[in-house]
PDB file of C-alpha atoms in Angstrom:
ATOM      1  CA  PRO A   1      -5.196  19.395  -6.164  1.00 61.00           C
ATOM      2  CA  LYS A   2      -4.600  23.101  -5.677  1.00 73.00           C
ATOM      3  CA  ARG A   3      -1.287  24.418  -4.421  1.00 80.00           C
ATOM      4  CA  GLY A   4      -0.827  23.712  -0.732  1.00 84.00           C
ATOM      5  CA  TYR A   5      -3.367  20.870  -0.685  1.00 79.00           C
ATOM      6  CA  PHE A   6      -1.008  18.287   0.774  1.00 79.00           C
ATOM      7  CA  TYR A   7       0.371  20.679   3.383  1.00 86.00           C
ATOM      8  CA  ARG A   8      -3.147  21.597   4.464  1.00 91.00           C
ATOM      9  CA  SER A   9      -3.981  17.895   4.638  1.00 87.00           C
ATOM     10  CA  TRP A  10      -1.004  17.377   6.905  1.00 90.00           C
ATOM     11  CA  MET A  11      -1.953  20.276   9.177  1.00 94.00           C
ATOM     12  CA  LEU A  12      -5.477  18.867   9.484  1.00 94.00           C
ATOM     13  CA  VAL A  13      -3.999  15.548  10.587  1.00 94.00           C
ATOM     14  CA  VAL A  14      -1.765  17.342  13.101  1.00 95.00           C
ATOM     15  CA  GLN A  15      -4.848  18.968  14.609  1.00 96.00           C
ATOM     16  CA  CYS A  16      -6.677  15.624  14.759  1.00 96.00           C
ATOM     17  CA  VAL A  17      -3.738  14.033  16.563  1.00 97.00           C
ATOM     18  CA  GLN A  18      -3.677  16.829  19.121  1.00 97.00           C
ATOM     19  CA  MET A  19      -7.424  16.623  19.703  1.00 97.00           C
ATOM     20  CA  GLY A  20      -7.094  12.869  20.181  1.00 97.00           C
ATOM     21  CA  LYS A  21      -4.399  13.401  22.774  1.00 97.00           C
ATOM     22  CA  ASP A  22      -6.498  16.070  24.492  1.00 97.00           C
ATOM     23  CA  LEU A  23      -9.222  13.427  24.811  1.00 96.00           C
ATOM     24  CA  GLY A  24      -6.747  10.944  26.260  1.00 96.00           C
ATOM     25  CA  LEU A  25      -7.082   8.549  23.334  1.00 97.00           C
ATOM     26  CA  ASP A  26      -3.324   8.000  23.283  1.00 97.00           C
ATOM     27  CA  GLU A  27      -3.490   6.564  26.814  1.00 96.00           C
ATOM     28  CA  HIS A  28      -6.638   4.488  26.385  1.00 97.00           C
ATOM     29  CA  PHE A  29      -4.956   1.269  25.222  1.00 97.00           C
ATOM     30  CA  GLU A  30      -2.113   1.622  27.721  1.00 95.00           C
ATOM     31  CA  ASP A  31      -4.600   1.947  30.584  1.00 95.00           C
ATOM     32  CA  HIS A  32      -6.397  -1.228  29.540  1.00 95.00           C
ATOM     33  CA  GLN A  33      -3.099  -3.087  29.296  1.00 95.00           C
ATOM     34  CA  ALA A  34      -2.327  -1.987  32.841  1.00 95.00           C
ATOM     35  CA  GLY A  35      -5.694  -3.289  34.016  1.00 95.00           C
ATOM     36  CA  ILE A  36      -7.143   0.187  34.491  1.00 95.00           C
ATOM     37  CA  SER A  37     -10.756   0.523  33.391  1.00 93.00           C
ATOM     38  CA  CYS A  38     -11.502   3.486  31.160  1.00 93.00           C
ATOM     39  CA  GLY A  39     -14.912   3.790  32.797  1.00 93.00           C
ATOM     40  CA  PHE A  40     -16.776   4.022  29.507  1.00 94.00           C
ATOM     41  CA  PRO A  41     -19.563   1.714  28.290  1.00 93.00           C
ATOM     42  CA  ALA A  42     -18.395  -1.021  25.911  1.00 91.00           C
ATOM     43  CA  ALA A  43     -19.623   0.778  22.792  1.00 90.00           C
ATOM     44  CA  GLU A  44     -17.904   4.051  23.674  1.00 94.00           C
ATOM     45  CA  CYS A  45     -14.741   2.230  24.718  1.00 95.00           C
ATOM     46  CA  ARG A  46     -14.670   0.586  21.291  1.00 94.00           C
ATOM     47  CA  LEU A  47     -15.333   3.942  19.653  1.00 94.00           C
ATOM     48  CA  ARG A  48     -12.324   5.518  21.351  1.00 96.00           C
ATOM     49  CA  THR A  49     -10.156   2.662  20.092  1.00 96.00           C
ATOM     50  CA  ARG A  50     -11.485   3.082  16.560  1.00 96.00           C
ATOM     51  CA  ILE A  51     -10.955   6.843  16.512  1.00 97.00           C
ATOM     52  CA  TRP A  52      -7.335   6.489  17.622  1.00 97.00           C
ATOM     53  CA  GLN A  53      -6.806   3.766  15.012  1.00 97.00           C
ATOM     54  CA  THR A  54      -8.212   6.084  12.353  1.00 96.00           C
ATOM     55  CA  ILE A  55      -5.957   8.945  13.428  1.00 97.00           C
ATOM     56  CA  PHE A  56      -2.965   6.591  13.324  1.00 97.00           C
ATOM     57  CA  VAL A  57      -3.856   5.440   9.804  1.00 95.00           C
ATOM     58  CA  CYS A  58      -4.448   8.970   8.517  1.00 93.00           C
ATOM     59  CA  GLU A  59      -1.227  10.316  10.012  1.00 94.00           C
ATOM     60  CA  ASN A  60       0.758   7.595   8.269  1.00 92.00           C
ATOM     61  CA  MET A  61      -1.170   7.766   4.999  1.00 89.00           C
ATOM     62  CA  VAL A  62      -0.792  11.525   4.723  1.00 88.00           C
ATOM     63  CA  GLY A  63       2.592  12.004   6.379  1.00 88.00           C
ATOM     64  CA  ALA A  64       4.699   9.091   5.134  1.00 83.00           C
ATOM     65  CA  PRO A  65       4.197   9.750   1.376  1.00 79.00           C
ATOM     66  CA  GLN A  66       5.317  13.337   2.039  1.00 82.00           C
ATOM     67  CA  GLY A  67       8.564  11.993   3.476  1.00 81.00           C
ATOM     68  CA  ARG A  68       7.712  13.014   7.027  1.00 84.00           C
ATOM     69  CA  HIS A  69       9.376  11.172   9.866  1.00 78.00           C
ATOM     70  CA  ASP A  70       8.019  13.431  12.619  1.00 80.00           C
ATOM     71  CA  LEU A  71       4.886  11.352  13.150  1.00 91.00           C
ATOM     72  CA  SER A  72       3.637  11.672  16.695  1.00 93.00           C
ATOM     73  CA  VAL A  73       1.207   8.768  17.150  1.00 96.00           C
ATOM     74  CA  ASN A  74       3.209   6.002  18.781  1.00 95.00           C
ATOM     75  CA  HIS A  75       2.162   2.737  17.145  1.00 95.00           C
ATOM     76  CA  GLU A  76       2.442   1.066  20.543  1.00 96.00           C
ATOM     77  CA  SER A  77      -0.404   3.284  21.781  1.00 97.00           C
ATOM     78  CA  VAL A  78      -2.765   1.784  19.179  1.00 97.00           C
ATOM     79  CA  ASP A  79      -4.768  -1.380  19.836  1.00 97.00           C
ATOM     80  CA  PHE A  80      -4.298  -3.706  16.853  1.00 97.00           C
ATOM     81  CA  LYS A  81      -6.097  -6.707  18.311  1.00 96.00           C
ATOM     82  CA  PRO A  82      -9.188  -7.751  16.340  1.00 95.00           C
ATOM     83  CA  PRO A  83     -12.203  -6.658  18.412  1.00 94.00           C
ATOM     84  CA  ARG A  84     -14.708  -9.066  19.859  1.00 91.00           C
ATOM     85  CA  PRO A  85     -18.435  -8.708  19.188  1.00 91.00           C
ATOM     86  CA  ILE A  86     -20.255  -6.638  21.799  1.00 88.00           C
ATOM     87  CA  PRO A  87     -23.288  -8.488  23.219  1.00 87.00           C
ATOM     88  CA  GLY A  88     -26.353  -6.856  21.729  1.00 87.00           C
ATOM     89  CA  GLY A  89     -24.174  -4.718  19.486  1.00 85.00           C
ATOM     90  CA  ASP A  90     -24.561  -4.023  15.789  1.00 89.00           C
ATOM     91  CA  GLU A  91     -23.114  -6.902  13.748  1.00 91.00           C
ATOM     92  CA  CYS A  92     -22.317  -4.628  10.822  1.00 92.00           C
ATOM     93  CA  GLU A  93     -20.404  -2.215  13.045  1.00 92.00           C
ATOM     94  CA  TYR A  94     -18.420  -5.110  14.467  1.00 94.00           C
ATOM     95  CA  HIS A  95     -17.270  -6.199  11.011  1.00 94.00           C
ATOM     96  CA  VAL A  96     -16.401  -2.637   9.998  1.00 94.00           C
ATOM     97  CA  SER A  97     -14.314  -2.265  13.146  1.00 95.00           C
ATOM     98  CA  ARG A  98     -12.636  -5.639  12.687  1.00 96.00           C
ATOM     99  CA  ASN A  99     -11.847  -5.060   9.022  1.00 96.00           C
ATOM    100  CA  PHE A 100     -10.401  -1.618   9.690  1.00 95.00           C
ATOM    101  CA  THR A 101      -8.156  -3.107  12.361  1.00 97.00           C
ATOM    102  CA  TYR A 102      -6.518  -5.240   9.690  1.00 97.00           C
ATOM    103  CA  LEU A 103      -5.991  -2.143   7.558  1.00 95.00           C
ATOM    104  CA  ALA A 104      -4.362  -0.471  10.546  1.00 96.00           C
ATOM    105  CA  ARG A 105      -2.059  -3.486  10.876  1.00 97.00           C
ATOM    106  CA  ILE A 106      -0.697  -2.832   7.389  1.00 96.00           C
ATOM    107  CA  LEU A 107       0.001   0.747   8.413  1.00 94.00           C
ATOM    108  CA  ARG A 108       1.735  -0.514  11.545  1.00 96.00           C
ATOM    109  CA  ASN A 109       4.126  -2.453   9.310  1.00 95.00           C
ATOM    110  CA  ILE A 110       4.687   0.628   7.164  1.00 92.00           C
ATOM    111  CA  ARG A 111       5.375   2.649  10.294  1.00 93.00           C
ATOM    112  CA  LYS A 112       7.917   0.122  11.558  1.00 94.00           C
ATOM    113  CA  MET A 113       9.580   0.137   8.159  1.00 93.00           C
ATOM    114  CA  SER A 114       9.680   3.933   8.201  1.00 90.00           C
ATOM    115  CA  ILE A 115      11.216   3.932  11.683  1.00 91.00           C
ATOM    116  CA  ALA A 116      13.895   1.471  10.569  1.00 92.00           C
ATOM    117  CA  TYR A 117      14.635   3.545   7.466  1.00 91.00           C
ATOM    118  CA  ALA A 118      14.927   6.780   9.459  1.00 88.00           C
ATOM    119  CA  LYS A 119      17.400   5.069  11.769  1.00 91.00           C
ATOM    120  CA  LEU A 120      19.504   3.384   9.077  1.00 93.00           C
ATOM    121  CA  ARG A 121      19.284   5.706   6.065  1.00 89.00           C
ATOM    122  CA  ARG A 122      22.659   7.329   6.716  1.00 90.00           C
ATOM    123  CA  THR A 123      24.407   3.972   6.931  1.00 90.00           C
ATOM    124  CA  LYS A 124      25.934   2.200   3.956  1.00 86.00           C
ATOM    125  CA  ASP A 125      23.695  -0.401   2.311  1.00 89.00           C
ATOM    126  CA  TRP A 126      20.827   0.328   4.710  1.00 94.00           C
ATOM    127  CA  ALA A 127      18.320  -1.862   2.831  1.00 93.00           C
ATOM    128  CA  VAL A 128      20.417  -5.002   3.343  1.00 92.00           C
ATOM    129  CA  ASN A 129      21.128  -4.197   6.974  1.00 93.00           C
ATOM    130  CA  PRO A 130      19.955  -7.109   9.191  1.00 92.00           C
ATOM    131  CA  GLU A 131      17.760  -4.713  11.184  1.00 93.00           C
ATOM    132  CA  PHE A 132      15.870  -3.783   8.020  1.00 94.00           C
ATOM    133  CA  GLN A 133      15.901  -7.319   6.642  1.00 93.00           C
ATOM    134  CA  GLN A 134      14.167  -8.729   9.703  1.00 93.00           C
ATOM    135  CA  LEU A 135      11.034  -6.794   8.758  1.00 95.00           C
ATOM    136  CA  GLU A 136      10.378  -9.214   5.894  1.00 95.00           C
ATOM    137  CA  GLN A 137       9.081 -11.951   8.178  1.00 94.00           C
ATOM    138  CA  MET A 138       6.708  -9.532   9.897  1.00 94.00           C
ATOM    139  CA  ILE A 139       5.346  -8.272   6.571  1.00 96.00           C
ATOM    140  CA  SER A 140       4.916 -11.764   5.117  1.00 94.00           C
ATOM    141  CA  ALA A 141       2.988 -12.918   8.194  1.00 96.00           C
ATOM    142  CA  TYR A 142       0.117 -10.546   7.427  1.00 97.00           C
ATOM    143  CA  LEU A 143      -1.904 -12.558   4.898  1.00 96.00           C
ATOM    144  CA  PRO A 144      -1.946 -15.828   6.894  1.00 96.00           C
ATOM    145  CA  GLU A 145      -3.366 -13.898   9.862  1.00 96.00           C
ATOM    146  CA  LEU A 146      -6.418 -12.652   7.949  1.00 97.00           C
ATOM    147  CA  PRO A 147      -9.832 -14.157   8.775  1.00 96.00           C
ATOM    148  CA  SER A 148     -11.077 -16.476   6.040  1.00 96.00           C
ATOM    149  CA  ASP A 149     -13.766 -14.023   4.921  1.00 96.00           C
ATOM    150  CA  MET A 150     -11.102 -11.373   4.303  1.00 97.00           C
ATOM    151  CA  THR A 151      -8.924 -13.496   2.039  1.00 97.00           C
ATOM    152  CA  ILE A 152      -8.943 -13.255  -1.756  1.00 97.00           C
ATOM    153  CA  ASN A 153      -8.461 -16.231  -4.045  1.00 97.00           C
ATOM    154  CA  PHE A 154      -6.681 -15.459  -7.294  1.00 97.00           C
ATOM    155  CA  PRO A 155      -7.756 -17.608 -10.273  1.00 97.00           C
ATOM    156  CA  PRO A 156      -5.003 -19.868 -11.652  1.00 95.00           C
ATOM    157  CA  ASP A 157      -5.062 -17.921 -14.908  1.00 93.00           C
ATOM    158  CA  SER A 158      -4.211 -14.227 -15.024  1.00 93.00           C
ATOM    159  CA  SER A 159      -7.801 -12.980 -14.747  1.00 96.00           C
ATOM    160  CA  PRO A 160      -8.922 -10.581 -11.990  1.00 97.00           C
ATOM    161  CA  PRO A 161     -10.165 -12.224  -8.768  1.00 98.00           C
ATOM    162  CA  TYR A 162     -13.656 -11.962  -7.332  1.00 97.00           C
ATOM    163  CA  LEU A 163     -13.843  -9.297  -4.622  1.00 97.00           C
ATOM    164  CA  PRO A 164     -16.524  -9.570  -1.903  1.00 95.00           C
ATOM    165  CA  SER A 165     -16.143  -5.798  -1.429  1.00 95.00           C
ATOM    166  CA  SER A 166     -14.102  -2.930  -2.791  1.00 94.00           C
ATOM    167  CA  PHE A 167     -12.670  -2.441   0.703  1.00 94.00           C
ATOM    168  CA  LEU A 168     -11.057  -5.870   0.528  1.00 95.00           C
ATOM    169  CA  GLY A 169      -9.706  -5.087  -2.923  1.00 94.00           C
ATOM    170  CA  ASN A 170      -8.106  -1.921  -1.621  1.00 92.00           C
ATOM    171  CA  LEU A 171      -6.919  -3.624   1.579  1.00 95.00           C
ATOM    172  CA  HIS A 172      -5.035  -6.265  -0.380  1.00 96.00           C
ATOM    173  CA  SER A 173      -3.740  -3.581  -2.738  1.00 94.00           C
ATOM    174  CA  TYR A 174      -2.158  -1.840   0.249  1.00 93.00           C
ATOM    175  CA  TYR A 175      -0.560  -5.119   1.281  1.00 96.00           C
ATOM    176  CA  TYR A 176       1.019  -5.800  -2.099  1.00 96.00           C
ATOM    177  CA  LEU A 177       2.159  -2.197  -2.375  1.00 93.00           C
ATOM    178  CA  LEU A 178       3.835  -2.627   1.017  1.00 94.00           C
ATOM    179  CA  GLN A 179       5.650  -5.677  -0.329  1.00 96.00           C
ATOM    180  CA  ILE A 180       6.959  -3.559  -3.201  1.00 95.00           C
ATOM    181  CA  LEU A 181       7.945  -0.712  -0.880  1.00 93.00           C
ATOM    182  CA  TYR A 182       9.951  -3.145   1.215  1.00 95.00           C
ATOM    183  CA  HIS A 183      11.625  -5.296  -1.454  1.00 96.00           C
ATOM    184  CA  ARG A 184      12.295  -2.695  -4.164  1.00 94.00           C
ATOM    185  CA  PRO A 185      14.975  -0.726  -2.250  1.00 93.00           C
ATOM    186  CA  VAL A 186      16.851  -3.949  -1.509  1.00 93.00           C
ATOM    187  CA  LEU A 187      17.348  -4.534  -5.246  1.00 93.00           C
ATOM    188  CA  SER A 188      19.400  -1.357  -5.612  1.00 89.00           C
ATOM    189  CA  PHE A 189      21.949  -2.712  -3.129  1.00 91.00           C
ATOM    190  CA  LEU A 190      22.331  -6.140  -4.741  1.00 91.00           C
ATOM    191  CA  ASP A 191      24.398  -7.067  -7.771  1.00 88.00           C
ATOM    192  CA  PRO A 192      22.232  -9.490  -9.793  1.00 88.00           C
ATOM    193  CA  THR A 193      25.327 -11.356 -10.974  1.00 87.00           C
ATOM    194  CA  ALA A 194      27.147 -11.579  -7.648  1.00 86.00           C
ATOM    195  CA  ASN A 195      23.987 -12.092  -5.579  1.00 88.00           C
ATOM    196  CA  GLU A 196      21.800 -13.856  -8.122  1.00 91.00           C
ATOM    197  CA  ALA A 197      19.630 -15.861  -5.707  1.00 93.00           C
ATOM    198  CA  GLN A 198      19.036 -12.925  -3.362  1.00 93.00           C
ATOM    199  CA  TRP A 199      18.334 -10.526  -6.205  1.00 94.00           C
ATOM    200  CA  LYS A 200      15.860 -12.906  -7.820  1.00 95.00           C
ATOM    201  CA  HIS A 201      14.059 -13.480  -4.505  1.00 95.00           C
ATOM    202  CA  HIS A 202      13.439  -9.776  -3.979  1.00 96.00           C
ATOM    203  CA  MET A 203      12.653  -9.170  -7.655  1.00 96.00           C
ATOM    204  CA  MET A 204      10.118 -12.009  -7.717  1.00 97.00           C
ATOM    205  CA  MET A 205       8.476 -10.620  -4.585  1.00 97.00           C
ATOM    206  CA  CYS A 206       8.193  -7.238  -6.309  1.00 97.00           C
ATOM    207  CA  TYR A 207       6.993  -8.696  -9.591  1.00 97.00           C
ATOM    208  CA  ASN A 208       4.419 -11.063  -8.099  1.00 97.00           C
ATOM    209  CA  SER A 209       3.124  -8.192  -5.971  1.00 97.00           C
ATOM    210  CA  ALA A 210       2.909  -5.927  -9.027  1.00 97.00           C
ATOM    211  CA  LYS A 211       0.910  -8.557 -10.913  1.00 97.00           C
ATOM    212  CA  ALA A 212      -1.412  -9.098  -7.954  1.00 97.00           C
ATOM    213  CA  LEU A 213      -1.916  -5.357  -7.604  1.00 96.00           C
ATOM    214  CA  CYS A 214      -2.790  -5.076 -11.284  1.00 96.00           C
ATOM    215  CA  ARG A 215      -5.406  -7.812 -10.984  1.00 97.00           C
ATOM    216  CA  LEU A 216      -6.847  -6.289  -7.808  1.00 96.00           C
ATOM    217  CA  GLN A 217      -7.186  -2.864  -9.400  1.00 94.00           C
ATOM    218  CA  GLU A 218      -8.784  -4.399 -12.486  1.00 95.00           C
ATOM    219  CA  ALA A 219     -11.236  -6.310 -10.294  1.00 96.00           C
ATOM    220  CA  THR A 220     -12.129  -3.236  -8.243  1.00 94.00           C
ATOM    221  CA  LEU A 221     -12.715  -1.210 -11.388  1.00 93.00           C
ATOM    222  CA  LYS A 222     -14.740  -3.956 -13.074  1.00 94.00           C
ATOM    223  CA  GLN A 223     -16.930  -4.870 -10.101  1.00 96.00           C
ATOM    224  CA  TYR A 224     -17.330  -1.543  -8.309  1.00 94.00           C
ATOM    225  CA  GLY A 225     -16.302   1.209 -10.711  1.00 91.00           C
ATOM    226  CA  LEU A 226     -13.998   4.183 -10.517  1.00 87.00           C
ATOM    227  CA  VAL A 227     -15.573   5.601  -7.370  1.00 86.00           C
ATOM    228  CA  ASP A 228     -14.556   2.578  -5.329  1.00 88.00           C
ATOM    229  CA  LEU A 229     -11.078   2.560  -6.840  1.00 85.00           C
ATOM    230  CA  GLN A 230     -10.909   6.148  -5.601  1.00 79.00           C
ATOM    231  CA  SER A 231     -11.846   4.942  -2.128  1.00 78.00           C
ATOM    232  CA  MET A 232      -8.283   4.091  -1.218  1.00 70.00           C
ATOM    233  CA  GLN A 233      -7.267   6.264   1.711  1.00 63.00           C
ATOM    234  CA  ARG A 234      -5.568   8.825  -0.517  1.00 63.00           C
ATOM    235  CA  GLY A 235      -7.918   8.586  -3.486  1.00 58.00           C
ATOM    236  CA  PHE A 236      -7.041   8.194  -7.152  1.00 61.00           C
ATOM    237  CA  SER A 237      -3.574   9.606  -6.572  1.00 72.00           C
ATOM    238  CA  PHE A 238      -2.777   6.555  -4.466  1.00 78.00           C
ATOM    239  CA  ALA A 239      -4.092   4.180  -7.129  1.00 82.00           C
ATOM    240  CA  LEU A 240      -1.929   6.016  -9.662  1.00 82.00           C
ATOM    241  CA  TYR A 241       1.122   5.929  -7.423  1.00 82.00           C
ATOM    242  CA  ALA A 242       0.673   2.190  -6.950  1.00 87.00           C
ATOM    243  CA  GLY A 243       0.248   1.673 -10.682  1.00 87.00           C
ATOM    244  CA  LEU A 244       3.302   3.708 -11.632  1.00 87.00           C
ATOM    245  CA  SER A 245       5.367   1.808  -9.062  1.00 90.00           C
ATOM    246  CA  CYS A 246       4.286  -1.450 -10.685  1.00 93.00           C
ATOM    247  CA  ILE A 247       4.939  -0.275 -14.241  1.00 92.00           C
ATOM    248  CA  VAL A 248       8.632   0.214 -13.488  1.00 91.00           C
ATOM    249  CA  ILE A 249       8.776  -3.353 -12.171  1.00 95.00           C
ATOM    250  CA  HIS A 250       7.008  -4.690 -15.273  1.00 94.00           C
ATOM    251  CA  LEU A 251       9.614  -2.952 -17.441  1.00 92.00           C
ATOM    252  CA  VAL A 252      12.483  -4.544 -15.533  1.00 93.00           C
ATOM    253  CA  ALA A 253      10.796  -7.932 -15.900  1.00 95.00           C
ATOM    254  CA  ILE A 254      10.342  -7.505 -19.665  1.00 92.00           C
ATOM    255  CA  VAL A 255      14.055  -7.008 -20.312  1.00 91.00           C
ATOM    256  CA  SER A 256      15.125  -9.750 -17.907  1.00 92.00           C
ATOM    257  CA  PRO A 257      16.550 -12.902 -19.551  1.00 92.00           C
ATOM    258  CA  ASP A 258      14.865 -14.997 -16.835  1.00 93.00           C
ATOM    259  CA  PRO A 259      11.655 -16.644 -18.147  1.00 94.00           C
ATOM    260  CA  ASP A 260      10.213 -16.569 -14.625  1.00 94.00           C
ATOM    261  CA  LEU A 261      10.112 -12.803 -15.061  1.00 94.00           C
ATOM    262  CA  ASN A 262       9.724 -12.092 -18.761  1.00 92.00           C
ATOM    263  CA  SER A 263       7.104 -14.654 -19.810  1.00 92.00           C
ATOM    264  CA  ASP A 264       4.051 -12.509 -19.025  1.00 94.00           C
ATOM    265  CA  ALA A 265       5.647  -9.140 -18.298  1.00 93.00           C
ATOM    266  CA  ARG A 266       4.537  -7.528 -21.572  1.00 92.00           C
ATOM    267  CA  GLU A 267       0.923  -8.490 -20.875  1.00 94.00           C
ATOM    268  CA  TYR A 268       0.927  -7.011 -17.381  1.00 95.00           C
ATOM    269  CA  PHE A 269       2.720  -3.870 -18.517  1.00 92.00           C
ATOM    270  CA  GLU A 270      -0.020  -3.234 -21.080  1.00 93.00           C
ATOM    271  CA  ARG A 271      -2.815  -4.032 -18.628  1.00 94.00           C
ATOM    272  CA  HIS A 272      -1.448  -1.708 -15.990  1.00 93.00           C
ATOM    273  CA  MET A 273      -0.911   1.107 -18.475  1.00 91.00           C
ATOM    274  CA  ARG A 274      -4.530   0.843 -19.605  1.00 90.00           C
ATOM    275  CA  LEU A 275      -5.603   1.069 -15.988  1.00 90.00           C
ATOM    276  CA  MET A 276      -3.547   4.232 -15.599  1.00 87.00           C
ATOM    277  CA  GLU A 277      -5.124   5.699 -18.732  1.00 86.00           C
ATOM    278  CA  THR A 278      -8.619   4.995 -17.409  1.00 86.00           C
ATOM    279  CA  VAL A 279      -7.891   6.580 -14.057  1.00 84.00           C
ATOM    280  CA  MET A 280      -6.228   9.643 -15.573  1.00 81.00           C
ATOM    281  CA  GLU A 281      -9.244  10.266 -17.801  1.00 79.00           C
ATOM    282  CA  ALA A 282     -11.502  10.313 -14.748  1.00 77.00           C
ATOM    283  CA  TRP A 283      -9.296  12.450 -12.521  1.00 74.00           C
ATOM    284  CA  PRO A 284      -6.467  14.213 -14.364  1.00 71.00           C
ATOM    285  CA  MET A 285      -3.538  15.374 -12.238  1.00 75.00           C
ATOM    286  CA  PRO A 286      -0.965  17.419 -14.181  1.00 76.00           C
ATOM    287  CA  ASP A 287       2.164  16.062 -12.472  1.00 77.00           C
ATOM    288  CA  LEU A 288       1.117  12.433 -12.754  1.00 76.00           C
ATOM    289  CA  GLN A 289      -0.318  13.005 -16.226  1.00 79.00           C
ATOM    290  CA  LYS A 290       3.146  14.033 -17.407  1.00 83.00           C
ATOM    291  CA  GLN A 291       4.607  10.774 -16.101  1.00 83.00           C
ATOM    292  CA  VAL A 292       1.930   8.660 -17.762  1.00 83.00           C
ATOM    293  CA  ASP A 293       2.261  10.602 -21.024  1.00 83.00           C
ATOM    294  CA  ALA A 294       6.041  10.184 -20.980  1.00 87.00           C
ATOM    295  CA  ILE A 295       5.654   6.414 -20.629  1.00 86.00           C
ATOM    296  CA  ARG A 296       3.085   6.350 -23.433  1.00 86.00           C
ATOM    297  CA  GLU A 297       5.360   8.411 -25.672  1.00 84.00           C
ATOM    298  CA  ALA A 298       8.295   6.092 -25.047  1.00 84.00           C
ATOM    299  CA  PHE A 299       6.613   2.700 -25.231  1.00 86.00           C
ATOM    300  CA  SER A 300       3.221   2.938 -26.967  1.00 86.00           C
ATOM    301  CA  ALA A 301       2.734   1.476 -30.434  1.00 85.00           C
ATOM    302  CA  ASP A 302       0.179   4.231 -31.147  1.00 84.00           C
ATOM    303  CA  ILE A 303      -0.257   7.081 -28.659  1.00 83.00           C
ATOM    304  CA  GLY A 304      -3.640   7.887 -30.175  1.00 81.00           C
ATOM    305  CA  ARG A 305      -5.144   4.568 -29.083  1.00 84.00           C
ATOM    306  CA  PRO A 306      -5.425   2.552 -25.835  1.00 86.00           C
ATOM    307  CA  PHE A 307      -1.968   1.456 -24.782  1.00 88.00           C
ATOM    308  CA  VAL A 308      -0.286  -1.382 -26.628  1.00 87.00           C
ATOM    309  CA  LEU A 309       3.431  -1.928 -26.146  1.00 88.00           C
ATOM    310  CA  LYS A 310       5.370  -1.318 -29.344  1.00 85.00           C
ATOM    311  CA  PRO A 311       6.449  -4.650 -30.879  1.00 84.00           C
ATOM    312  CA  SER A 312      10.050  -3.472 -31.204  1.00 76.00           C
ATOM    313  CA  PHE A 313      10.491  -2.902 -27.459  1.00 78.00           C
ATOM    314  CA  PRO A 314      13.092  -2.848 -25.938  1.00 70.00           C
ATOM    315  CA  TYR A 315      14.933  -1.970 -29.147  1.00 65.00           C
ATOM    316  CA  GLY A 316      14.740   1.686 -30.086  1.00 56.00           C
ATOM    317  CA  SER A 317      13.237   2.684 -26.726  1.00 57.00           C
ATOM    318  CA  PRO A 318      14.827   4.897 -24.077  1.00 54.00           C
TER     319      PRO A 318
END
């Protein structure tokens, strides 16, 4: 992206939020909760809900990765209830609306996590603060709440799962990335020797999420191609960010003496690196390319070929 791209993206979102408020979309859900009819036909009422959901998702997707805490869409003003079919309405539109609601729910969890972080970040050991820790139950409750047709069954081996749609692949990718975003900071506040059980719990959550994310990205690429992998809300850069986040976790797992972590860590590290190589070839980004190249330089058996982890790792590696 050209210089200023992300700032311009943010300013566009700011304008969308303001237009939504000018249309009263921020009060629409509150009015219904108070028993006040919005006066619109069912289809337009649903449309207003969907637009405000979309603005909420975009504000978080664009603002949060930029480290912004000045988000102005109150998550309590967004209707996260799965919609009901409208009599005589379009069945396809109903499913699109329902599915997007579950995406918005992931962003609601991210928003709550961001709010907790903004409140606690100046305190000592903020990630192990009970107020932050209580978010784990909320995050873990997400998958069991999904409708059966939105679930994904992972094969018992390490192969990629079947995806009914690329949207579902990306939806579940967001979920597992959220798990990493929540559990990874906790690890930095725990001593693995003094808090072995706690440390392993959070590390296993990160590692299992990283493996699931790898398989989901492989499945999306295999079944739907690069274009659909790019269809995550923030495009290829988001797929790359997710992959790089996982690669660090794979590295930690490789050097761990615990067989629960190290038994298949080399395999997943290689698989995820090859995914990153494929994505970078399709959409090179200089800053991220440097990170991928640095990892290849440090850990690749032959930088001129598709990634294979050097047999001597971790000996002789940085």
